[in-house]
């Protein structure tokens, strides 16, 4: 318990200074809408629990009760993702959970342990991509789609084209791809975990 203030201070620095490339062993991801056989409290390892846009508050409360039933350990931490839309009752439950940090976007009148600079629209878009089946690994890493889009835009500018697809590889048109959003809040949670492990704080 006494380590939580130190963890908070370190986490604030880690979110700014590290770049997570992947989810790592020892850090699981849970959200209430996952299949029942998946939603279970790990006996070992830390957990990201995603409560940003909860559709079933009762299922979320059950998940938190399951997590809370696991005896706390200095080697585990719960990283709870929240948003202004997270029900107040769930946020109150998180406040009573040992070794739990809340992470969410920066918004007026909305307080979290760790605030992430992102917009509500970007946060919701990333969450929707996650729930639609996009791999979390793609959402927490810098994706190559943006690089490819930039290359296409530069090619257009260089050729003086004002619109339409860029012609590459013979006559095959290449349309700018829809970039995969970066989930800044989930990314921050992974960064915190990686940094605390590296510093041997968990």
Short mmCIF file of C-alpha atoms in Angstrom, two decimals:
data_model
loop_
_atom_site.label_atom_id
_atom_site.label_comp_id
_atom_site.label_asym_id
_atom_site.label_seq_id
_atom_site.Cartn_x
_atom_site.Cartn_y
_atom_site.Cartn_z
CA UNK A 1 0.00 0.00 0.00
CA UNK A 2 2.77 2.40 0.94
CA UNK A 3 4.29 2.07 -2.49
CA UNK A 4 1.28 3.45 -4.38
CA UNK A 5 2.35 7.16 -4.15
CA UNK A 6 5.76 6.19 -5.51
CA UNK A 7 4.12 4.16 -8.28
CA UNK A 8 1.99 7.16 -9.20
CA UNK A 9 5.02 9.41 -9.49
CA UNK A 10 6.93 6.90 -11.59
CA UNK A 11 3.93 6.18 -13.79
CA UNK A 12 3.48 9.83 -14.65
CA UNK A 13 7.06 9.96 -15.91
CA UNK A 14 6.90 6.62 -17.71
CA UNK A 15 3.84 7.56 -19.76
CA UNK A 16 5.81 10.44 -21.23
CA UNK A 17 9.17 8.80 -21.69
CA UNK A 18 8.62 5.25 -22.96
CA UNK A 19 7.32 3.79 -26.19
CA UNK A 20 5.59 0.42 -25.79
CA UNK A 21 5.73 -1.83 -28.83
CA UNK A 22 3.63 -4.74 -27.64
CA UNK A 23 1.65 -6.27 -24.79
CA UNK A 24 4.09 -8.16 -22.62
CA UNK A 25 4.03 -11.45 -20.69
CA UNK A 26 2.64 -10.96 -17.22
CA UNK A 27 0.13 -8.27 -18.26
CA UNK A 28 -3.36 -9.49 -19.15
CA UNK A 29 -6.23 -7.51 -20.68
CA UNK A 30 -9.81 -7.83 -19.44
CA UNK A 31 -13.10 -6.10 -20.12
CA UNK A 32 -16.63 -7.08 -19.04
CA UNK A 33 -17.87 -7.88 -22.56
CA UNK A 34 -15.32 -10.66 -23.12
CA UNK A 35 -16.52 -14.26 -23.07
CA UNK A 36 -17.10 -15.63 -19.53
CA UNK A 37 -14.27 -18.14 -19.85
CA UNK A 38 -11.87 -15.28 -20.60
CA UNK A 39 -13.06 -12.91 -17.87
CA UNK A 40 -11.31 -14.33 -14.84
CA UNK A 41 -8.87 -12.93 -12.35
CA UNK A 42 -5.31 -14.10 -13.00
CA UNK A 43 -3.61 -15.77 -10.04
CA UNK A 44 -0.32 -14.25 -11.14
CA UNK A 45 0.59 -11.26 -13.21
CA UNK A 46 -0.78 -7.76 -13.53
CA UNK A 47 -4.02 -6.82 -15.25
CA UNK A 48 -5.39 -4.09 -17.48
CA UNK A 49 -9.15 -3.85 -16.89
CA UNK A 50 -10.94 -1.75 -19.48
CA UNK A 51 -13.99 0.09 -18.12
CA UNK A 52 -14.04 3.07 -20.46
CA UNK A 53 -17.35 2.44 -22.23
CA UNK A 54 -19.20 -0.15 -20.19
CA UNK A 55 -22.39 -1.57 -21.64
CA UNK A 56 -23.24 -3.87 -18.73
CA UNK A 57 -22.48 -2.30 -15.35
CA UNK A 58 -23.47 -5.46 -13.45
CA UNK A 59 -21.00 -7.56 -15.46
CA UNK A 60 -18.32 -4.94 -14.83
CA UNK A 61 -19.03 -4.99 -11.08
CA UNK A 62 -18.74 -8.78 -11.09
CA UNK A 63 -15.40 -8.56 -12.88
CA UNK A 64 -14.08 -6.08 -10.32
CA UNK A 65 -15.28 -8.30 -7.46
CA UNK A 66 -13.40 -11.21 -9.05
CA UNK A 67 -10.24 -9.16 -9.31
CA UNK A 68 -10.56 -7.85 -5.76
CA UNK A 69 -10.88 -11.40 -4.42
CA UNK A 70 -7.31 -12.17 -5.52
CA UNK A 71 -4.95 -11.44 -2.60
CA UNK A 72 -2.86 -8.32 -3.34
CA UNK A 73 0.82 -8.77 -4.09
CA UNK A 74 3.77 -6.41 -4.44
CA UNK A 75 4.44 -8.12 -7.76
CA UNK A 76 1.06 -7.30 -9.29
CA UNK A 77 -0.81 -4.14 -10.15
CA UNK A 78 -4.23 -3.40 -11.62
CA UNK A 79 -4.29 -0.76 -14.34
CA UNK A 80 -7.90 0.38 -14.81
CA UNK A 81 -8.80 2.22 -18.00
CA UNK A 82 -11.63 4.69 -17.42
CA UNK A 83 -13.40 7.54 -19.20
CA UNK A 84 -15.95 10.22 -18.27
CA UNK A 85 -18.58 7.67 -19.35
CA UNK A 86 -17.46 5.08 -16.78
CA UNK A 87 -20.29 4.77 -14.22
CA UNK A 88 -19.60 6.48 -10.90
CA UNK A 89 -20.33 3.26 -9.02
CA UNK A 90 -17.56 1.41 -10.85
CA UNK A 91 -15.11 4.25 -10.26
CA UNK A 92 -15.94 4.10 -6.55
CA UNK A 93 -15.18 0.37 -6.56
CA UNK A 94 -11.83 1.03 -8.21
CA UNK A 95 -10.95 3.55 -5.49
CA UNK A 96 -11.27 0.80 -2.88
CA UNK A 97 -9.16 -1.76 -4.73
CA UNK A 98 -5.59 -2.25 -3.49
CA UNK A 99 -2.69 -1.57 -5.85
CA UNK A 100 -4.93 -0.13 -8.53
CA UNK A 101 -4.17 2.86 -10.76
CA UNK A 102 -6.80 4.51 -12.94
CA UNK A 103 -5.79 5.78 -16.37
CA UNK A 104 -7.93 7.92 -18.65
CA UNK A 105 -8.09 10.83 -21.01
CA UNK A 106 -7.71 14.40 -19.86
CA UNK A 107 -11.13 16.07 -19.54
CA UNK A 108 -12.62 18.90 -17.51
CA UNK A 109 -14.05 17.68 -14.20
CA UNK A 110 -12.69 14.16 -14.76
CA UNK A 111 -9.94 12.92 -12.47
CA UNK A 112 -7.76 9.84 -12.81
CA UNK A 113 -4.49 8.76 -11.24
CA UNK A 114 -2.81 9.06 -14.64
CA UNK A 115 -4.17 11.49 -17.24
CA UNK A 116 -3.45 10.84 -20.92
CA UNK A 117 -3.54 13.58 -23.53
CA UNK A 118 -6.04 12.39 -26.12
CA UNK A 119 -9.48 13.45 -27.28
CA UNK A 120 -12.77 11.72 -26.39
CA UNK A 121 -13.29 11.03 -30.09
CA UNK A 122 -9.87 9.41 -30.51
CA UNK A 123 -10.32 7.39 -27.32
CA UNK A 124 -13.74 6.12 -28.39
CA UNK A 125 -12.50 5.35 -31.91
CA UNK A 126 -9.62 3.27 -30.55
CA UNK A 127 -11.93 1.45 -28.12
CA UNK A 128 -14.40 0.71 -30.91
CA UNK A 129 -11.58 -0.71 -33.05
CA UNK A 130 -10.50 -2.89 -30.14
CA UNK A 131 -13.99 -4.27 -29.53
CA UNK A 132 -14.47 -4.79 -33.27
CA UNK A 133 -11.58 -7.23 -33.26
CA UNK A 134 -8.49 -5.16 -34.05
CA UNK A 135 -5.53 -6.68 -32.24
CA UNK A 136 -4.46 -4.69 -29.20
CA UNK A 137 -0.88 -4.95 -30.42
CA UNK A 138 -1.80 -2.82 -33.45
CA UNK A 139 -3.54 -0.22 -31.33
CA UNK A 140 -0.68 0.38 -28.91
CA UNK A 141 2.16 0.61 -31.41
CA UNK A 142 3.03 3.12 -34.08
CA UNK A 143 1.48 1.62 -37.19
CA UNK A 144 2.91 1.62 -40.69
CA UNK A 145 -0.39 2.62 -42.29
CA UNK A 146 0.22 6.25 -41.33
CA UNK A 147 3.69 6.10 -42.91
CA UNK A 148 2.21 4.65 -46.08
CA UNK A 149 -0.48 7.34 -46.16
CA UNK A 150 2.17 10.04 -45.80
CA UNK A 151 4.12 8.51 -48.69
CA UNK A 152 1.03 8.55 -50.91
CA UNK A 153 0.28 12.16 -49.96
CA UNK A 154 3.83 13.19 -50.79
CA UNK A 155 3.62 11.41 -54.14
CA UNK A 156 0.44 13.34 -54.94
CA UNK A 157 2.06 16.63 -54.02
CA UNK A 158 5.15 15.87 -56.04
CA UNK A 159 3.14 14.91 -59.14
CA UNK A 160 0.82 17.90 -58.78
CA UNK A 161 -2.26 15.70 -58.59
CA UNK A 162 -5.30 17.44 -57.14
CA UNK A 163 -7.42 14.39 -56.40
CA UNK A 164 -8.11 10.77 -57.17
CA UNK A 165 -5.96 7.73 -56.43
CA UNK A 166 -2.23 7.73 -57.00
CA UNK A 167 -1.09 5.49 -59.84
CA UNK A 168 1.60 3.08 -58.74
CA UNK A 169 2.72 -0.39 -59.81
CA UNK A 170 1.60 -0.03 -63.40
CA UNK A 171 -2.01 1.07 -63.80
CA UNK A 172 -3.22 -0.22 -60.43
CA UNK A 173 -4.67 2.64 -58.30
CA UNK A 174 -3.59 2.90 -54.69
CA UNK A 175 -6.07 4.63 -52.40
CA UNK A 176 -4.85 6.06 -49.10
CA UNK A 177 -5.57 3.40 -46.45
CA UNK A 178 -7.59 4.10 -43.34
CA UNK A 179 -4.98 4.38 -40.57
CA UNK A 180 -5.35 2.15 -37.53
CA UNK A 181 -5.95 4.40 -34.51
CA UNK A 182 -3.48 4.43 -31.65
CA UNK A 183 -5.12 3.67 -28.31
CA UNK A 184 -3.21 6.20 -26.21
CA UNK A 185 -4.83 5.15 -22.93
CA UNK A 186 -4.12 1.43 -23.40
CA UNK A 187 -0.65 2.27 -24.67
CA UNK A 188 0.02 4.27 -21.50
CA UNK A 189 -1.03 1.32 -19.33
CA UNK A 190 1.45 -0.94 -21.10
CA UNK A 191 4.18 1.67 -20.76
CA UNK A 192 3.55 1.95 -17.04
CA UNK A 193 3.74 -1.81 -16.59
CA UNK A 194 6.92 -2.15 -18.63
CA UNK A 195 8.58 0.72 -16.80
CA UNK A 196 7.71 -0.54 -13.33
CA UNK A 197 8.97 -4.00 -14.20
CA UNK A 198 12.22 -2.52 -15.55
CA UNK A 199 12.64 -0.50 -12.35
CA UNK A 200 11.82 -3.59 -10.27
CA UNK A 201 8.90 -1.83 -8.57
CA UNK A 202 6.61 -4.79 -9.21
#
